């Protein structure tokens, strides 16, 4: 029965029933634009932050995980999620962009995020074979002649909503906003080789590293004599080289310059990653478990984009997370260990 039929049944003087009839809304189907086919390459990239070919490479790897009782094209689900990562908007906004209800948009984002996280073991990993290890070391050496580097490590803060509850303040970082402090090990080509996204913003970088699996792996000799490069917020170890706080000799100054030039790739990785997916800078409007998965999912997408040469060059003023923070409790400030002394001597021979 439509509204006109109700008008014929109701008496003209029955204003209440007339108002009720006027408020009846029929079921509507939102129009869904085919962004993949209707957008040119530039328009598509600006909206979804990946090229069409990259999307076509990702889709076959996850579409079996996107099957749902309500038939929705897996490609549409992926594009909706990419739009969410590219804007950080409310569910209702990304839902309207694709043509679904906000509740449906929320379910799709969770489903696609989980599917992308399932690709983590394949796309986020440290070098395993001897050939891969040599390749990573040579890539780092080509930057500033720093020998034996298997990764550059640092942490970056990803803004989140206040989680609420009595432990909420643990997530407030030193800059005053709520965040997750995410540890990343990057290679020289801006691939994310290792990521830890479970620590609240108040945790110090060195604490996260001390409790990470990558520390146990490198201490166990999995990467031989190779070393990580970290900023002065990390403790100096035989396998973790940090900059000198007060370089005096020319060899020490050379060591610092080459260290900074080589380690800066991880800062650039953060810049590219956050500018490709602005949700990481604008703030993730989701509960902690989903926010952690979104961080991992965008890291997977970042690596796929790098491997596919899906270039996205950020401005030169990429984010610097205070990589020369001085911590008086770090024993590196008082001592130079044997391995670091060997590196200083080596850089002295290059002068």
Short mmCIF file of C-alpha atoms in Angstrom, two decimals:
data_model
loop_
_atom_site.label_atom_id
_atom_site.label_comp_id
_atom_site.label_asym_id
_atom_site.label_seq_id
_atom_site.Cartn_x
_atom_site.Cartn_y
_atom_site.Cartn_z
CA UNK A 1 0.00 0.00 0.00
CA UNK A 2 1.50 3.34 -1.02
CA UNK A 3 1.04 6.79 0.45
CA UNK A 4 -1.74 7.76 -2.01
CA UNK A 5 -3.84 4.77 -1.01
CA UNK A 6 -3.47 5.74 2.64
CA UNK A 7 -4.73 9.24 1.83
CA UNK A 8 -7.85 7.74 0.22
CA UNK A 9 -8.56 5.59 3.29
CA UNK A 10 -7.96 8.23 5.93
CA UNK A 11 -10.49 10.98 6.63
CA UNK A 12 -9.32 14.43 5.53
CA UNK A 13 -9.62 15.70 9.07
CA UNK A 14 -7.37 13.05 10.56
CA UNK A 15 -4.15 15.08 10.58
CA UNK A 16 -2.22 12.60 12.73
CA UNK A 17 -2.68 9.72 10.31
CA UNK A 18 -1.96 12.03 7.39
CA UNK A 19 1.40 13.01 8.97
CA UNK A 20 2.18 9.34 9.54
CA UNK A 21 1.51 8.56 5.91
CA UNK A 22 3.75 11.40 4.77
CA UNK A 23 6.61 10.03 6.87
CA UNK A 24 6.50 6.55 5.37
CA UNK A 25 9.68 5.88 3.46
CA UNK A 26 10.09 3.11 0.96
CA UNK A 27 13.17 0.94 0.61
CA UNK A 28 15.79 2.69 -1.52
CA UNK A 29 18.85 1.35 -3.27
CA UNK A 30 21.81 3.72 -3.36
CA UNK A 31 23.44 4.24 -6.71
CA UNK A 32 26.94 2.76 -6.81
CA UNK A 33 29.37 4.44 -9.13
CA UNK A 34 31.96 2.26 -10.82
CA UNK A 35 35.03 4.21 -9.73
CA UNK A 36 37.43 1.62 -11.11
CA UNK A 37 36.23 2.00 -14.69
CA UNK A 38 34.97 5.59 -14.57
CA UNK A 39 38.11 7.20 -13.15
CA UNK A 40 41.28 7.74 -15.15
CA UNK A 41 44.58 6.67 -13.60
CA UNK A 42 45.27 10.01 -11.90
CA UNK A 43 41.74 10.38 -10.49
CA UNK A 44 41.81 6.80 -9.26
CA UNK A 45 45.17 7.25 -7.55
CA UNK A 46 44.10 10.48 -5.87
CA UNK A 47 41.01 8.77 -4.42
CA UNK A 48 42.45 5.40 -3.44
CA UNK A 49 46.24 6.02 -3.20
CA UNK A 50 47.08 2.99 -5.33
CA UNK A 51 47.22 2.48 -9.07
CA UNK A 52 44.66 0.28 -10.78
CA UNK A 53 47.25 -2.38 -11.64
CA UNK A 54 48.27 -2.61 -7.98
CA UNK A 55 44.63 -3.11 -6.96
CA UNK A 56 44.32 -5.89 -9.54
CA UNK A 57 47.38 -7.59 -8.02
CA UNK A 58 46.01 -7.37 -4.48
CA UNK A 59 42.46 -8.46 -5.24
CA UNK A 60 43.08 -12.12 -6.25
CA UNK A 61 45.04 -12.66 -3.05
CA UNK A 62 42.18 -11.71 -0.73
CA UNK A 63 38.91 -12.04 -2.65
CA UNK A 64 38.28 -15.56 -1.28
CA UNK A 65 38.15 -13.95 2.19
CA UNK A 66 35.60 -11.34 1.12
CA UNK A 67 32.77 -13.72 0.25
CA UNK A 68 29.65 -12.80 2.21
CA UNK A 69 26.03 -13.89 2.27
CA UNK A 70 25.09 -10.53 0.78
CA UNK A 71 26.56 -10.43 -2.71
CA UNK A 72 28.95 -7.54 -2.95
CA UNK A 73 31.76 -7.37 -5.43
CA UNK A 74 35.13 -7.95 -3.71
CA UNK A 75 36.58 -5.09 -5.73
CA UNK A 76 33.98 -2.69 -4.34
CA UNK A 77 34.81 -3.83 -0.81
CA UNK A 78 38.52 -3.26 -1.38
CA UNK A 79 37.96 0.20 -2.88
CA UNK A 80 35.72 1.22 0.02
CA UNK A 81 38.45 0.21 2.49
CA UNK A 82 41.15 1.98 0.51
CA UNK A 83 39.00 5.10 0.51
CA UNK A 84 38.74 4.85 4.29
CA UNK A 85 42.53 4.52 4.59
CA UNK A 86 43.00 7.46 2.21
CA UNK A 87 40.72 9.85 4.13
CA UNK A 88 40.15 8.62 7.67
CA UNK A 89 36.52 9.75 7.27
CA UNK A 90 33.52 8.50 9.21
CA UNK A 91 31.89 5.31 7.98
CA UNK A 92 28.90 7.28 6.70
CA UNK A 93 31.17 9.32 4.40
CA UNK A 94 33.00 6.39 2.84
CA UNK A 95 29.68 4.51 2.65
CA UNK A 96 28.08 7.36 0.70
CA UNK A 97 31.10 7.49 -1.63
CA UNK A 98 30.68 3.83 -2.60
CA UNK A 99 26.88 3.65 -2.12
CA UNK A 100 26.32 1.54 1.00
CA UNK A 101 24.94 2.16 4.47
CA UNK A 102 27.40 3.19 7.18
CA UNK A 103 26.84 -0.06 9.08
CA UNK A 104 27.67 -2.05 5.98
CA UNK A 105 30.72 0.15 5.42
CA UNK A 106 31.97 -0.65 8.92
CA UNK A 107 31.59 -4.38 8.37
CA UNK A 108 33.34 -4.22 5.01
CA UNK A 109 36.28 -2.25 6.41
CA UNK A 110 36.81 -4.81 9.17
CA UNK A 111 36.52 -7.73 6.74
CA UNK A 112 38.96 -6.29 4.18
CA UNK A 113 41.39 -5.19 6.88
CA UNK A 114 41.52 -8.73 8.27
CA UNK A 115 42.07 -10.08 4.76
CA UNK A 116 44.99 -7.69 4.19
CA UNK A 117 46.52 -8.55 7.55
CA UNK A 118 46.52 -12.22 6.49
CA UNK A 119 49.09 -11.24 3.82
CA UNK A 120 51.52 -9.96 6.47
CA UNK A 121 53.76 -13.08 6.60
CA UNK A 122 54.31 -12.86 2.85
CA UNK A 123 54.95 -9.13 2.50
CA UNK A 124 56.38 -8.04 5.86
CA UNK A 125 59.43 -10.12 6.68
CA UNK A 126 63.13 -9.80 7.33
CA UNK A 127 65.51 -11.22 4.70
CA UNK A 128 65.69 -15.00 5.05
CA UNK A 129 68.03 -16.45 2.45
CA UNK A 130 71.70 -15.54 2.23
CA UNK A 131 71.04 -13.90 -1.12
CA UNK A 132 68.29 -11.72 0.36
CA UNK A 133 70.52 -10.74 3.28
CA UNK A 134 73.38 -9.77 0.98
CA UNK A 135 70.97 -7.76 -1.17
CA UNK A 136 69.69 -5.73 1.81
CA UNK A 137 73.24 -5.12 3.08
CA UNK A 138 74.43 -3.96 -0.34
CA UNK A 139 71.45 -1.62 -0.72
CA UNK A 140 72.31 0.06 2.58
CA UNK A 141 76.00 0.22 1.68
CA UNK A 142 75.16 2.07 -1.54
CA UNK A 143 73.60 4.91 0.47
CA UNK A 144 76.61 6.05 2.50
CA UNK A 145 79.11 3.17 2.57
CA UNK A 146 77.94 1.92 5.97
CA UNK A 147 78.86 -1.77 5.98
CA UNK A 148 76.88 -4.72 7.33
CA UNK A 149 73.50 -3.02 7.88
CA UNK A 150 70.46 -5.30 7.81
CA UNK A 151 67.86 -2.68 8.74
CA UNK A 152 67.06 0.81 10.05
CA UNK A 153 64.83 0.86 13.12
CA UNK A 154 62.67 3.58 14.63
CA UNK A 155 59.22 4.20 16.10
CA UNK A 156 56.45 6.51 14.96
CA UNK A 157 53.24 7.60 16.69
CA UNK A 158 49.91 6.78 15.02
CA UNK A 159 47.09 8.95 16.36
CA UNK A 160 44.01 7.17 17.74
CA UNK A 161 40.85 8.05 19.62
CA UNK A 162 40.98 7.93 23.39
CA UNK A 163 40.34 4.28 24.29
CA UNK A 164 38.54 5.35 27.48
CA UNK A 165 38.66 3.48 30.75
CA UNK A 166 41.14 3.67 33.59
CA UNK A 167 44.12 2.84 31.34
CA UNK A 168 43.44 5.50 28.72
CA UNK A 169 46.29 7.74 29.86
CA UNK A 170 48.83 5.04 29.00
CA UNK A 171 48.05 5.85 25.37
CA UNK A 172 48.81 9.57 25.71
CA UNK A 173 52.26 10.27 24.30
CA UNK A 174 54.78 12.94 25.21
CA UNK A 175 53.22 15.30 22.65
CA UNK A 176 49.90 15.15 24.47
CA UNK A 177 47.67 13.13 22.13
CA UNK A 178 46.53 9.52 22.21
CA UNK A 179 48.52 7.19 20.01
CA UNK A 180 50.04 3.81 19.39
CA UNK A 181 53.84 3.82 19.28
CA UNK A 182 54.67 1.65 16.26
CA UNK A 183 58.13 0.14 15.78
CA UNK A 184 59.33 -0.42 12.22
CA UNK A 185 62.44 -1.92 10.66
CA UNK A 186 62.90 -0.63 7.11
CA UNK A 187 65.23 -1.61 4.30
CA UNK A 188 66.98 0.86 2.01
CA UNK A 189 64.12 0.70 -0.52
CA UNK A 190 61.43 1.77 1.96
CA UNK A 191 60.05 -1.73 2.46
CA UNK A 192 58.76 -2.41 5.97
CA UNK A 193 60.54 -5.62 7.02
CA UNK A 194 59.27 -5.82 10.59
CA UNK A 195 56.50 -4.02 12.47
CA UNK A 196 55.20 -3.97 16.04
CA UNK A 197 51.89 -2.11 16.52
CA UNK A 198 50.72 -3.09 19.99
CA UNK A 199 52.31 -0.59 22.38
CA UNK A 200 50.59 2.52 23.80
CA UNK A 201 51.94 5.97 23.03
CA UNK A 202 53.54 6.44 26.44
CA UNK A 203 56.02 3.57 25.89
CA UNK A 204 59.59 4.52 25.03
CA UNK A 205 61.18 3.26 21.82
CA UNK A 206 63.90 1.36 23.69
CA UNK A 207 61.31 -0.44 25.83
CA UNK A 208 59.42 -1.58 22.75
CA UNK A 209 62.64 -2.87 21.17
CA UNK A 210 63.68 -4.68 24.35
CA UNK A 211 60.42 -6.64 24.27
CA UNK A 212 60.32 -7.29 20.53
CA UNK A 213 60.92 -10.50 18.63
CA UNK A 214 63.38 -8.82 16.26
CA UNK A 215 65.72 -8.22 19.21
CA UNK A 216 65.65 -11.91 20.13
CA UNK A 217 66.22 -12.91 16.52
CA UNK A 218 69.23 -10.67 15.98
CA UNK A 219 70.71 -11.58 19.37
CA UNK A 220 70.32 -15.23 18.40
CA UNK A 221 72.61 -14.69 15.43
CA UNK A 222 69.98 -15.10 12.72
CA UNK A 223 71.53 -12.25 10.73
CA UNK A 224 75.18 -13.03 11.42
CA UNK A 225 77.35 -9.99 12.06
CA UNK A 226 74.87 -7.58 10.49
CA UNK A 227 73.65 -4.64 12.56
CA UNK A 228 70.60 -2.44 12.91
CA UNK A 229 70.87 1.36 12.87
CA UNK A 230 68.87 3.27 15.46
CA UNK A 231 68.74 6.78 16.86
CA UNK A 232 70.11 7.84 20.23
CA UNK A 233 66.93 6.78 21.98
CA UNK A 234 68.13 3.19 21.66
CA UNK A 235 70.86 1.54 23.74
CA UNK A 236 74.15 0.86 21.97
CA UNK A 237 74.70 -2.86 21.40
CA UNK A 238 77.03 -4.94 19.24
CA UNK A 239 74.10 -5.48 16.88
CA UNK A 240 72.55 -1.98 17.19
CA UNK A 241 74.60 1.05 16.18
CA UNK A 242 73.56 4.50 17.40
CA UNK A 243 75.03 7.95 16.67
CA UNK A 244 77.72 9.48 18.83
CA UNK A 245 76.41 12.29 21.01
CA UNK A 246 79.63 14.31 21.00
CA UNK A 247 81.75 13.38 17.97
CA UNK A 248 85.20 14.91 18.24
CA UNK A 249 87.59 13.40 15.73
CA UNK A 250 87.07 13.52 11.97
CA UNK A 251 86.53 9.76 11.97
CA UNK A 252 83.76 10.12 14.57
CA UNK A 253 82.15 12.94 12.61
CA UNK A 254 82.33 10.82 9.45
CA UNK A 255 80.74 7.91 11.32
CA UNK A 256 77.86 10.14 12.43
CA UNK A 257 77.27 11.59 8.97
CA UNK A 258 77.15 8.15 7.34
CA UNK A 259 75.01 6.77 10.17
CA UNK A 260 72.46 9.56 9.81
CA UNK A 261 72.40 9.34 6.01
CA UNK A 262 71.84 5.59 6.13
CA UNK A 263 69.37 5.48 9.01
CA UNK A 264 67.22 8.27 7.56
CA UNK A 265 65.58 5.79 5.18
CA UNK A 266 63.28 4.69 7.99
CA UNK A 267 62.14 8.30 8.45
CA UNK A 268 61.45 8.50 4.74
CA UNK A 269 59.52 5.22 4.95
CA UNK A 270 57.30 6.78 7.62
CA UNK A 271 56.76 9.84 5.44
CA UNK A 272 55.78 7.85 2.34
CA UNK A 273 53.59 5.47 4.36
CA UNK A 274 51.68 8.22 6.16
CA UNK A 275 51.20 10.36 3.06
CA UNK A 276 49.97 7.43 1.04
CA UNK A 277 47.44 6.58 3.78
CA UNK A 278 46.54 9.84 5.61
CA UNK A 279 44.42 7.94 8.15
CA UNK A 280 47.74 7.24 9.91
CA UNK A 281 48.36 10.98 10.36
CA UNK A 282 44.81 12.25 10.78
CA UNK A 283 43.93 9.63 13.39
CA UNK A 284 42.25 6.24 13.29
CA UNK A 285 38.62 6.40 14.43
CA UNK A 286 38.34 2.83 15.63
CA UNK A 287 38.77 0.73 18.72
CA UNK A 288 42.31 -0.36 19.60
CA UNK A 289 42.19 -3.90 18.10
CA UNK A 290 40.91 -2.63 14.75
CA UNK A 291 43.32 0.33 14.80
CA UNK A 292 46.23 -2.09 15.24
CA UNK A 293 45.03 -4.17 12.31
CA UNK A 294 44.60 -1.09 10.12
CA UNK A 295 48.22 -0.15 10.81
CA UNK A 296 49.41 -3.62 9.76
CA UNK A 297 47.11 -3.65 6.72
CA UNK A 298 48.41 -0.30 5.45
CA UNK A 299 51.98 -1.53 5.98
CA UNK A 300 51.20 -4.55 3.79
CA UNK A 301 49.75 -2.25 1.12
CA UNK A 302 52.77 0.04 1.36
CA UNK A 303 55.13 -2.87 0.68
CA UNK A 304 53.05 -4.11 -2.24
CA UNK A 305 53.06 -0.59 -3.70
CA UNK A 306 56.86 -0.34 -3.34
CA UNK A 307 57.39 -3.73 -4.96
CA UNK A 308 55.07 -2.77 -7.84
CA UNK A 309 56.83 0.59 -8.22
CA UNK A 310 53.57 2.32 -7.42
CA UNK A 311 55.37 5.58 -6.76
CA UNK A 312 54.10 8.10 -4.27
CA UNK A 313 56.72 10.71 -3.47
CA UNK A 314 55.99 12.80 -0.36
CA UNK A 315 57.26 16.36 0.14
CA UNK A 316 60.87 16.65 1.26
CA UNK A 317 59.85 17.77 4.73
CA UNK A 318 58.84 14.25 5.77
CA UNK A 319 58.00 13.60 9.38
CA UNK A 320 60.88 13.48 11.84
CA UNK A 321 59.99 11.88 15.15
CA UNK A 322 62.78 13.49 17.12
CA UNK A 323 65.46 11.05 16.06
CA UNK A 324 68.12 12.70 18.19
CA UNK A 325 66.32 12.46 21.50
CA UNK A 326 68.81 12.11 24.35
CA UNK A 327 67.98 9.73 27.14
CA UNK A 328 70.22 10.00 30.17
CA UNK A 329 69.47 6.42 31.17
CA UNK A 330 70.96 4.96 28.01
CA UNK A 331 74.43 3.59 28.68
CA UNK A 332 75.47 4.44 25.13
CA UNK A 333 76.10 8.01 26.29
CA UNK A 334 79.00 6.91 28.47
CA UNK A 335 80.62 4.18 26.39
CA UNK A 336 81.71 3.28 22.89
CA UNK A 337 81.67 -0.47 22.42
CA UNK A 338 84.13 -2.52 20.40
CA UNK A 339 81.94 -2.88 17.33
CA UNK A 340 81.22 0.84 17.16
CA UNK A 341 84.93 1.59 17.56
CA UNK A 342 85.63 -0.70 14.60
CA UNK A 343 83.13 1.23 12.52
CA UNK A 344 84.72 4.55 13.54
CA UNK A 345 88.15 3.23 12.55
CA UNK A 346 86.73 2.03 9.22
CA UNK A 347 85.23 5.45 8.44
CA UNK A 348 88.55 7.03 9.41
CA UNK A 349 90.21 5.07 6.61
CA UNK A 350 87.78 6.63 4.12
CA UNK A 351 88.94 10.15 4.85
#
